[in-house]
Coordinates of C-alpha atoms in Angstrom, one line a residue:
Chain L
M1 CA 158.9 53.7 80.1
E2 CA 157.7 50.2 82.7
R3 CA 156.6 51.3 86.1
P4 CA 155.3 47.7 87.2
L5 CA 155.0 49.0 91.0
T6 CA 152.5 51.7 90.3
Q7 CA 151.2 51.5 86.8
H8 CA 147.8 49.6 88.0
I9 CA 147.4 51.7 91.0
K10 CA 143.8 53.4 90.5
K11 CA 144.3 57.6 90.3
D12 CA 140.5 57.4 92.3
G13 CA 142.8 56.6 94.7
T14 CA 140.7 53.2 96.0
P15 CA 142.9 50.4 96.5
L16 CA 143.0 47.1 93.7
S17 CA 141.0 44.7 95.4
L18 CA 142.0 40.7 95.0
K19 CA 139.9 40.5 91.7
E20 CA 141.5 43.4 89.9
Y21 CA 145.1 42.7 91.6
E22 CA 144.5 39.0 89.9
A23 CA 143.7 41.0 86.7
T24 CA 146.6 42.8 86.2
G25 CA 148.5 39.4 86.8
G26 CA 148.5 39.6 90.2
Y27 CA 150.0 36.4 92.4
E28 CA 151.3 35.3 88.9
G29 CA 154.5 35.5 90.7
L30 CA 153.6 33.2 93.5
K31 CA 152.4 30.6 91.7
K32 CA 155.8 30.6 89.3
A33 CA 158.0 30.9 93.0
L34 CA 155.9 28.0 94.2
K35 CA 157.0 25.5 91.6
M36 CA 160.6 26.8 92.0
T37 CA 163.2 25.5 95.2
P38 CA 163.7 28.6 97.4
A39 CA 167.4 28.5 96.8
E40 CA 165.9 29.2 92.8
V41 CA 164.0 31.8 94.1
M42 CA 166.4 33.5 96.4
N43 CA 169.3 33.4 93.5
L44 CA 166.9 35.1 91.1
V45 CA 166.7 37.8 93.5
K46 CA 169.9 38.0 93.4
D47 CA 171.0 37.9 90.2
S48 CA 168.0 40.7 89.8
K49 CA 170.6 43.1 91.7
L50 CA 167.0 44.1 94.1
R51 CA 168.5 46.3 96.5
G52 CA 166.6 47.3 99.6
R53 CA 164.4 51.0 99.2
G54 CA 164.3 51.6 103.1
G55 CA 167.5 53.9 103.0
A56 CA 170.6 51.5 103.4
G57 CA 170.6 49.4 99.9
F58 CA 171.8 46.7 100.7
P59 CA 171.7 43.8 97.9
T60 CA 168.4 42.3 99.2
G61 CA 169.3 38.2 97.7
M62 CA 172.5 38.7 99.7
K63 CA 170.6 39.7 102.8
W64 CA 168.2 36.5 102.4
S65 CA 170.9 33.9 101.9
F66 CA 172.3 34.7 105.7
V67 CA 168.9 33.2 106.8
P68 CA 169.9 29.1 108.0
M69 CA 168.5 27.2 105.4
G70 CA 167.6 23.1 105.6
E71 CA 166.9 20.5 107.6
D72 CA 169.0 22.1 110.8
A73 CA 167.6 25.8 110.4
P74 CA 165.1 26.4 113.0
T75 CA 161.2 25.6 111.8
L76 CA 160.2 28.9 112.6
K77 CA 161.5 32.2 110.6
Y78 CA 159.6 35.0 110.3
I79 CA 159.6 37.4 107.7
V80 CA 158.5 41.3 108.6
A81 CA 158.1 44.6 106.0
N82 CA 159.5 47.7 107.5
G83 CA 156.4 50.2 107.0
D84 CA 157.1 52.6 110.1
E85 CA 157.7 55.0 107.2
M86 CA 158.6 58.0 109.5
E87 CA 161.3 59.8 108.1
P88 CA 160.8 62.7 107.5
G89 CA 159.5 63.7 104.0
T90 CA 158.8 60.2 102.6
F91 CA 155.2 59.6 101.4
K92 CA 156.2 56.6 99.3
D93 CA 155.5 53.4 100.9
R94 CA 151.8 55.2 101.6
L95 CA 151.0 55.2 98.1
L96 CA 151.9 51.1 97.6
I97 CA 150.2 50.4 100.7
E98 CA 147.0 52.2 99.9
G99 CA 147.1 51.3 96.3
N100 CA 148.1 47.8 96.1
P101 CA 148.2 46.3 99.1
H102 CA 148.6 42.8 97.5
Q103 CA 151.3 43.9 95.4
L104 CA 153.1 44.0 99.3
I105 CA 151.2 40.9 100.4
E106 CA 152.2 38.8 97.6
G107 CA 156.2 40.2 97.4
M108 CA 156.0 39.1 101.3
I109 CA 155.4 35.2 100.5
I110 CA 156.9 35.0 98.0
S111 CA 160.0 36.4 100.0
G112 CA 158.9 34.3 103.1
F113 CA 159.1 31.0 100.7
A114 CA 163.0 31.8 99.8
I115 CA 163.8 32.0 103.4
G116 CA 161.2 29.3 104.8
A117 CA 159.3 31.6 106.8
S118 CA 156.1 30.5 108.2
M119 CA 155.1 33.4 110.7
S120 CA 154.8 37.5 109.1
Y121 CA 154.6 40.6 110.3
I122 CA 153.2 44.4 108.2
F123 CA 154.9 47.0 110.5
L124 CA 152.8 50.1 109.8
R125 CA 153.1 52.7 111.6
W126 CA 149.9 54.3 113.6
A127 CA 149.5 57.3 111.5
Y128 CA 148.1 55.7 108.1
H129 CA 144.5 54.3 109.7
E130 CA 143.6 54.3 105.7
A131 CA 146.2 51.7 105.0
A132 CA 145.5 49.7 107.8
R133 CA 142.1 49.3 107.4
R134 CA 143.3 48.0 103.7
V135 CA 145.9 46.1 104.7
L136 CA 143.3 44.2 106.9
V137 CA 140.7 43.7 104.1
A138 CA 143.5 42.6 101.8
L139 CA 144.9 39.9 104.3
D140 CA 141.3 38.8 104.5
E141 CA 140.9 38.2 100.3
A142 CA 144.6 36.4 100.8
Y143 CA 143.9 33.9 103.1
R144 CA 139.8 33.1 101.7
A145 CA 141.8 32.8 98.1
G146 CA 144.3 30.3 99.7
Y147 CA 147.3 32.7 99.1
L148 CA 147.7 32.2 103.1
G149 CA 147.6 29.9 105.6
K150 CA 148.1 26.7 105.7
N151 CA 149.0 24.9 102.1
I152 CA 149.0 27.9 99.9
L153 CA 148.0 27.2 96.1
G154 CA 147.9 23.0 97.1
S155 CA 151.4 23.3 97.8
S156 CA 153.8 22.1 101.3
Y157 CA 154.2 25.6 101.5
S158 CA 152.5 27.4 104.7
V159 CA 152.8 30.8 106.2
D160 CA 150.6 33.4 108.4
M161 CA 150.5 37.2 108.0
E162 CA 149.5 39.6 110.5
L163 CA 149.3 43.5 111.0
H164 CA 150.5 45.4 113.5
T165 CA 150.2 48.8 114.0
S166 CA 153.2 51.1 115.5
V167 CA 152.0 53.4 118.9
G168 CA 154.6 55.8 117.2
R169 CA 158.5 56.5 117.4
Y170 CA 160.7 57.1 114.6
I171 CA 163.1 54.8 116.0
C172 CA 160.8 51.6 114.7
G173 CA 161.9 52.2 111.7
E174 CA 165.8 50.8 113.0
E175 CA 165.0 46.9 112.3
T176 CA 166.5 46.0 115.1
A177 CA 163.9 48.7 117.2
L178 CA 161.5 47.4 114.6
L179 CA 161.7 43.5 116.6
N180 CA 162.2 44.8 120.1
A181 CA 158.3 47.0 119.3
L182 CA 157.4 44.0 117.8
E183 CA 158.1 42.1 120.9
G184 CA 156.5 44.4 123.1
K185 CA 159.0 46.4 124.6
R186 CA 160.7 49.4 124.3
A187 CA 161.8 50.1 120.9
N188 CA 165.9 50.3 121.0
P189 CA 168.0 49.2 118.6
R190 CA 169.8 45.5 119.6
N191 CA 173.3 45.2 119.5
K192 CA 174.6 43.5 115.7
P193 CA 175.7 40.9 115.6
P194 CA 173.9 38.8 115.7
F195 CA 172.2 40.1 112.4
P196 CA 168.1 39.0 112.5
Q197 CA 169.2 36.9 109.6
V198 CA 170.5 34.3 112.1
S199 CA 168.6 35.9 116.1
G200 CA 165.8 38.3 115.5
L201 CA 162.0 38.3 116.1
F202 CA 161.7 36.2 119.5
G203 CA 165.1 35.2 119.0
K204 CA 164.6 33.7 115.5
P205 CA 166.0 33.9 112.0
T206 CA 163.9 36.9 110.5
I207 CA 164.6 39.3 107.6
V208 CA 163.3 42.1 107.4
N209 CA 162.6 44.4 104.9
N210 CA 160.9 47.6 103.3
V211 CA 157.3 48.2 102.2
E212 CA 159.1 49.1 98.2
T213 CA 161.6 46.2 98.5
Y214 CA 158.8 43.9 98.6
C215 CA 156.5 45.2 95.8
N216 CA 159.3 44.7 93.5
V217 CA 159.8 40.9 94.2
P218 CA 156.3 39.7 92.3
H219 CA 157.6 40.9 89.1
I220 CA 161.3 39.9 88.9
L221 CA 159.1 36.4 89.8
T222 CA 156.7 37.3 86.4
K223 CA 159.7 39.0 84.2
G224 CA 162.6 38.2 85.4
A225 CA 165.8 39.3 86.4
Q226 CA 167.7 40.2 82.9
W227 CA 164.2 42.4 82.5
Y228 CA 164.5 43.7 85.8
M229 CA 167.7 45.1 85.3
S230 CA 167.1 46.7 82.0
I231 CA 164.5 48.8 83.1
S232 CA 167.6 50.4 85.3
K233 CA 169.7 53.3 85.0
S234 CA 171.7 52.4 87.0
E235 CA 174.9 50.5 87.1
G236 CA 174.7 49.4 90.8
G237 CA 170.6 48.2 91.1
G238 CA 167.9 46.8 89.2
G239 CA 164.3 47.9 89.0
T240 CA 162.7 51.1 89.3
K241 CA 162.7 53.5 92.3
L242 CA 159.7 55.7 93.7
Y243 CA 160.7 59.2 93.8
G244 CA 159.0 62.4 95.2
A245 CA 159.6 65.6 95.9
S246 CA 158.3 68.2 98.1
G247 CA 159.0 71.3 98.7
K248 CA 158.0 74.9 97.2
V249 CA 158.6 73.2 94.0
K250 CA 155.0 73.5 91.3
R251 CA 154.0 70.1 91.0
P252 CA 155.3 67.9 94.9
A253 CA 154.3 64.2 94.4
I254 CA 155.5 60.7 93.6
W255 CA 156.7 58.7 90.7
E256 CA 158.1 55.5 89.5
L257 CA 160.9 56.0 87.2
P258 CA 163.9 53.9 86.5
L259 CA 166.3 53.5 89.3
G260 CA 169.3 56.1 88.4
T261 CA 166.8 58.7 87.3
T262 CA 169.1 62.2 87.5
L263 CA 167.9 64.7 90.0
G264 CA 167.3 67.3 87.5
E265 CA 165.1 65.5 85.3
I266 CA 162.9 64.7 89.1
I267 CA 162.9 67.8 90.2
E268 CA 162.4 70.4 86.5
E269 CA 160.0 67.5 84.6
Y270 CA 158.0 65.8 87.3
A271 CA 157.8 68.1 90.2
G272 CA 157.9 71.2 87.4
G273 CA 160.9 73.3 89.2
M274 CA 160.4 75.4 91.3
Q275 CA 157.1 77.6 92.1
D276 CA 156.8 81.5 90.8
G277 CA 159.0 83.2 93.0
Y278 CA 161.1 80.5 94.3
K279 CA 164.7 79.3 93.3
L280 CA 166.3 76.1 94.2
R281 CA 168.7 76.8 97.1
G282 CA 169.6 72.8 98.0
L283 CA 167.8 69.9 98.6
L284 CA 167.9 66.5 100.8
P285 CA 168.0 64.0 98.6
G286 CA 166.5 61.2 100.0
G287 CA 164.6 62.4 103.7
A288 CA 165.6 64.3 107.1
S289 CA 168.8 62.2 107.2
T290 CA 170.5 62.7 104.2
D291 CA 173.2 65.2 103.3
F292 CA 172.3 69.1 101.6
L293 CA 173.0 68.7 98.0
T294 CA 172.5 72.1 95.8
P295 CA 171.4 73.4 92.8
E296 CA 175.2 72.2 91.3
H297 CA 174.4 68.3 91.4
L298 CA 171.3 68.4 89.4
N299 CA 173.1 66.4 86.5
I300 CA 173.7 63.2 88.9
K301 CA 171.6 60.3 88.8
M302 CA 169.9 59.3 91.6
D303 CA 171.1 55.6 92.2
F304 CA 173.2 54.7 95.8
E305 CA 176.9 54.9 94.2
E306 CA 176.0 58.7 91.7
V307 CA 174.7 60.0 95.7
A308 CA 177.2 58.7 97.8
K309 CA 180.3 60.1 95.3
A310 CA 178.5 63.6 95.6
G311 CA 178.4 63.2 99.6
S312 CA 175.1 62.6 100.5
R313 CA 173.3 59.5 100.1
M314 CA 169.8 58.5 98.0
G315 CA 167.8 57.6 101.3
T316 CA 164.7 56.8 100.5
G317 CA 164.4 58.8 97.1
T318 CA 162.1 61.4 98.2
I319 CA 163.7 65.0 97.7
I320 CA 162.8 68.2 100.4
V321 CA 163.8 70.9 98.3
M322 CA 164.9 73.8 100.3
D323 CA 164.0 77.0 98.5
D324 CA 165.6 80.2 98.5
K325 CA 163.0 82.2 101.0
T326 CA 164.2 79.3 103.6
C327 CA 166.3 79.7 106.2
P328 CA 168.4 77.2 106.1
V329 CA 169.5 77.1 110.2
G330 CA 166.0 77.2 110.9
M331 CA 165.7 74.0 108.9
C332 CA 168.7 72.9 110.2
L333 CA 167.2 73.5 113.7
N334 CA 163.5 71.8 113.1
L335 CA 165.5 69.0 111.8
E336 CA 167.1 68.4 115.2
Q337 CA 164.4 68.9 117.1
F338 CA 163.0 66.0 115.4
F339 CA 165.7 63.7 115.7
A340 CA 166.3 65.5 119.4
Q341 CA 162.8 64.1 120.0
E342 CA 162.9 61.0 118.3
S343 CA 166.7 59.6 119.9
C344 CA 165.2 56.5 122.1
G345 CA 167.6 57.4 124.9
W346 CA 169.9 54.1 124.6
C347 CA 173.4 56.0 124.1
T348 CA 174.9 59.3 125.1
P349 CA 176.7 60.8 122.3
C350 CA 172.5 60.8 120.5
R351 CA 170.7 61.6 123.8
E352 CA 173.3 64.5 125.3
G353 CA 174.1 65.6 121.7
L354 CA 171.0 65.7 119.8
P355 CA 169.6 68.0 122.6
W356 CA 172.3 70.7 122.8
T357 CA 172.1 70.4 118.8
A358 CA 169.1 71.6 119.0
K359 CA 169.4 73.8 121.5
I360 CA 172.9 75.8 120.0
L361 CA 170.9 76.0 116.3
M362 CA 167.8 77.7 118.2
A363 CA 169.8 80.3 120.1
L364 CA 171.0 81.3 116.3
E365 CA 167.7 81.6 115.4
E366 CA 166.6 83.5 118.2
G367 CA 169.6 85.9 118.0
K368 CA 171.4 85.0 120.5
G369 CA 174.2 82.9 118.1
R370 CA 178.0 83.3 119.7
P371 CA 180.8 83.1 117.1
E372 CA 182.6 80.0 119.0
D373 CA 179.1 78.0 118.3
I374 CA 180.0 77.6 114.8
G375 CA 182.6 74.9 116.4
H376 CA 180.0 73.8 118.8
L377 CA 178.0 72.5 116.0
T378 CA 181.0 71.1 114.1
F379 CA 182.0 69.4 117.0
Q380 CA 178.6 67.7 117.2
T381 CA 178.6 66.4 113.3
H382 CA 182.2 64.3 114.6
Y383 CA 180.6 63.4 118.5
N384 CA 177.8 61.8 116.7
A385 CA 179.8 60.4 113.7
P386 CA 179.0 56.7 112.3
G387 CA 181.0 53.8 115.3
N388 CA 180.4 56.8 118.2
T389 CA 176.8 55.5 118.6
F390 CA 174.8 52.6 119.1
C391 CA 172.7 52.7 115.6
A392 CA 172.6 55.2 112.8
L393 CA 169.9 57.9 114.1
A394 CA 172.5 60.3 115.3
P395 CA 175.2 59.9 112.8
G396 CA 171.9 60.6 110.1
A397 CA 170.7 63.2 112.3
M398 CA 174.6 65.3 111.2
E399 CA 174.1 64.3 107.4
P400 CA 171.7 67.7 107.1
L401 CA 173.7 69.3 109.8
Q402 CA 177.2 69.0 108.2
S403 CA 176.6 69.6 104.9
A404 CA 174.2 72.8 105.5
L405 CA 177.6 74.1 107.7
K406 CA 179.7 73.6 104.4
Y407 CA 177.1 74.6 101.5
F408 CA 175.2 77.3 104.0
R409 CA 177.9 78.8 106.0
E410 CA 177.6 82.0 105.5
D411 CA 174.0 82.2 106.8
F412 CA 175.1 80.7 110.2
D413 CA 177.7 83.2 110.6
E414 CA 174.9 86.5 109.5
H415 CA 172.6 85.3 112.4
I416 CA 175.4 85.7 114.8
N417 CA 177.2 88.6 113.5
S418 CA 173.4 90.3 113.0
H419 CA 172.3 88.8 115.6
R420 CA 168.9 88.3 114.3
C421 CA 167.4 85.6 111.6
K422 CA 166.9 87.0 108.7
Y423 CA 164.8 85.2 106.6
H424 CA 161.5 85.8 110.0
N425 CA 160.7 89.3 108.6
Chain G
M1 CA 136.2 49.2 150.1
A2 CA 137.7 48.1 146.4
K3 CA 138.3 50.3 143.6
E4 CA 136.4 49.8 140.6
K5 CA 138.1 48.7 138.0
V6 CA 139.3 50.2 134.7
V7 CA 140.7 48.5 132.8
S8 CA 136.9 46.2 131.8
D9 CA 136.7 42.2 131.4
E10 CA 135.9 43.4 128.0
A11 CA 139.8 44.9 127.5
K12 CA 141.0 42.4 129.3
K13 CA 139.4 39.4 127.4
E14 CA 140.6 41.2 124.4
I15 CA 144.0 41.7 125.6
E16 CA 143.9 37.4 126.6
K17 CA 143.0 36.9 123.0
L18 CA 146.3 38.2 122.0
F19 CA 148.3 35.1 124.0
H20 CA 147.8 32.5 121.8
H21 CA 150.2 33.3 119.4
L22 CA 153.0 35.1 121.3
P23 CA 155.9 33.0 123.0
H24 CA 155.6 35.1 126.3
K25 CA 152.7 37.5 127.7
Q26 CA 154.9 40.6 128.0
A27 CA 154.8 40.4 123.8
A28 CA 151.5 41.9 124.1
C29 CA 152.3 44.7 125.8
I30 CA 151.9 47.1 123.4
D31 CA 148.9 45.4 122.1
A32 CA 147.7 46.0 125.8
L33 CA 148.5 49.2 125.9
K34 CA 146.2 50.0 122.7
I35 CA 143.5 48.3 124.1
V36 CA 143.1 50.0 127.4
Q37 CA 143.6 53.2 125.4
K38 CA 140.9 52.5 123.4
Y39 CA 138.4 51.9 125.7
N40 CA 139.4 54.7 128.4
R41 CA 141.4 57.3 126.3
W42 CA 144.3 57.2 127.8
V43 CA 146.3 54.5 130.3
S44 CA 146.8 55.7 134.0
D45 CA 148.3 54.9 136.9
Q46 CA 145.6 52.4 138.4
A47 CA 145.6 51.0 134.4
L48 CA 149.0 50.0 134.4
E49 CA 148.2 48.4 138.2
E50 CA 145.8 46.5 136.7
L51 CA 147.4 45.3 133.4
A52 CA 150.4 44.0 135.7
P53 CA 149.4 40.7 136.7
I54 CA 147.5 40.2 133.0
L55 CA 151.1 40.4 131.3
E56 CA 153.1 39.0 134.1
M57 CA 154.9 42.4 134.1
S58 CA 155.4 45.3 136.7
P59 CA 153.6 48.4 136.5
N60 CA 157.1 50.0 135.9
E61 CA 157.9 48.0 133.2
I62 CA 154.9 48.8 131.8
D63 CA 155.2 52.0 132.2
S64 CA 158.4 52.0 130.5
V65 CA 157.0 51.1 127.5
A66 CA 153.9 53.3 127.6
T67 CA 156.2 56.4 128.2
F68 CA 158.5 55.6 125.6
Y69 CA 155.8 55.5 122.6
N70 CA 154.0 59.3 121.3
I71 CA 150.7 58.2 121.3
I72 CA 150.3 56.2 124.5
F73 CA 148.9 58.9 126.4
R74 CA 149.4 59.4 130.0
K75 CA 147.8 62.0 130.4
P76 CA 143.6 62.4 130.1
V77 CA 143.3 63.8 126.2
G78 CA 140.2 65.6 125.5
R79 CA 137.0 63.9 123.0
H80 CA 139.6 64.8 120.5
V81 CA 142.6 64.9 119.8
I82 CA 144.4 67.2 116.8
F83 CA 147.6 66.0 115.6
L84 CA 149.7 68.7 114.2
C85 CA 153.0 67.6 111.6
N86 CA 155.7 69.7 112.7
S87 CA 158.0 68.0 110.3
V88 CA 160.7 70.2 108.0
S89 CA 158.4 69.6 105.2
C90 CA 155.4 70.8 106.9
W91 CA 157.4 73.7 108.3
I92 CA 158.6 74.7 104.9
M93 CA 155.4 75.0 103.5
G94 CA 154.0 76.8 106.8
Y95 CA 152.5 75.1 109.8
E96 CA 153.4 77.2 112.0
D97 CA 150.4 79.6 110.6
I98 CA 147.9 76.2 111.3
R99 CA 149.9 76.3 115.0
K100 CA 149.3 79.7 115.2
A101 CA 145.8 79.7 114.3
I102 CA 144.7 77.2 116.2
K103 CA 145.9 78.4 119.1
E104 CA 144.0 81.8 118.6
K105 CA 140.8 79.4 117.8
L106 CA 140.8 77.4 121.1
Q107 CA 143.3 78.9 122.9
I108 CA 145.2 76.2 123.4
D109 CA 149.2 75.5 122.2
F110 CA 150.9 71.8 121.8
G111 CA 150.5 69.7 124.6
M112 CA 147.4 71.1 126.1
T113 CA 143.4 70.7 126.1
T114 CA 140.6 73.1 125.9
K115 CA 138.6 74.0 129.4
D116 CA 135.8 72.1 127.8
N117 CA 137.6 68.8 126.9
R118 CA 137.0 69.2 123.9
F119 CA 140.2 68.9 122.0
T120 CA 144.0 68.3 122.6
F121 CA 146.3 69.6 120.1
L122 CA 149.6 67.6 120.0
P123 CA 152.7 68.0 117.3
I124 CA 153.4 64.5 116.0
P125 CA 156.8 63.9 113.5
C126 CA 155.9 63.8 109.6
L127 CA 152.6 62.0 108.9
G128 CA 153.8 60.6 104.9
T129 CA 151.8 63.1 103.1
C130 CA 154.3 65.9 102.2
D131 CA 153.1 66.7 98.9
H132 CA 150.0 67.6 100.7
A133 CA 151.9 69.7 103.1
P134 CA 150.6 70.9 105.7
A135 CA 148.4 68.1 107.1
L136 CA 147.3 66.9 110.2
I137 CA 145.0 64.4 111.5
I138 CA 142.0 65.1 114.3
D139 CA 141.1 61.6 115.8
E140 CA 141.6 59.0 113.0
D141 CA 140.8 61.7 110.2
L142 CA 143.5 63.6 107.6
Y143 CA 143.4 66.4 106.5
R144 CA 145.8 67.6 103.9
D145 CA 147.0 71.0 101.6
L146 CA 145.5 72.7 104.5
K147 CA 145.3 76.2 105.3
P148 CA 144.1 78.6 107.9
A149 CA 141.1 79.9 106.4
Q150 CA 139.8 76.0 106.5
L151 CA 139.9 75.5 110.2
D152 CA 136.9 76.8 111.8
E153 CA 135.0 73.6 109.0
I154 CA 137.0 71.3 110.1
L155 CA 136.7 71.8 114.0
A156 CA 133.3 72.1 113.8
K157 CA 133.1 68.3 112.5
Y158 CA 134.3 67.5 116.3
E159 CA 131.9 68.1 118.9

């Protein structure tokens, strides 16, 4: 099985130096790209069916194709890596940045070449101190070797790259909010359109992609679109995916597997199944803002289409496992408290609805729930539905709740009827 | 008599260095707050006043940015800050036991600082190390796979 993104990451936890990265074929993709035209690079990425790895799964090549090109296009364009990774239960980009920072940098330079960017930023979340140190070392190495800066490897292409470490807010992961944060502002999301591809950072054309997305790009350049599609088990997209599992499984970790590996394989084979004494009750397939799935869904493929068909989203591909001794109401409370706290406060349904939701769930957990609370919670899942809010934060917050009300309704009722949470003592 | 400055000349120089590649000074606001916090450990009202002419913003505008973000401190913090992850994977894996143990040992809960000013204790969203939950950060050091019994040894490293 091919694992292009992680096969060279060292077991001892130290990052690959520039020399070590080059020895694995690193920066060969960039050399190849510089001999092509930007349009050829963009078409290659389109043909590979690479889809964004941040959660939404938008086709990467298509995203790039909206950037104005040619003589009339603005001379200043930006390429930005979204390394904000604050989706609870998600820990994949940390591995890629800490383990092999040059792979990310190379992916960004190639992507920058494809859209004609002259400046690039790695937007990294505050908590990733070790990753930040490693990125700074790698940037320094890349500049010294001529992979960054003026006339890269003797070509006519020039791009600079800087690290921006965030000061912490979940909403910074939303691409337009991230751009506001990079501009030094409050990270409120922006209206779309205009889309960042046309008017992004400081009003210039900007591409924001997830860290894992960029890490795929060098391999697509060196091995081609056909190869990239051949290593996927999914109809809808190429490549591998970093899957993870946390919670009470035997071996919580991250694995790079073909896109479209089934949930059951990930949970049973790779995570080793449940810890002794625990049964699988449900799972969030791709982070906190995805709908619960249940053991009956273990045969579905973890790709964008099949998870959607089952009523959830692949999201970040990092699975949060809920065992039979964990309270579904308590888990929803923990999730909604997080989303309520991290709401940017810009639009009313999110700012008011999420704390209200958390309050009701808290009442249920404390044994103070009332029968009408089920109706109030259901109302919130509609009130904060897509289209009613400014960005995807509140609709995402409602995904675990609406599915918990569907699959674990008896737990909600029991909290109300018995005036207690049976999972606590 | 003029008040003593809280944004030192050294900090000011560091902030002004950021301007050269930015289209306007306001774009350096977040980094400027980080720099002030690096020197002072928190951002006081006076610091906002002093930042205002440097960034060509009003103190209130800077405050609206400062209060938006989780780890710009607008109140003084202790010599060390404990950030305990309270997000979902750490919740499943029992972060509440860690919280309880810290509460007992240091006599402080979330949002509080010890009387001797040694520790401030704060919750923090997911630290992205969910396969090693529960986890916390003290200053910039990450501790994972935590058990309450390990806390004495960990806390002893910070004076």
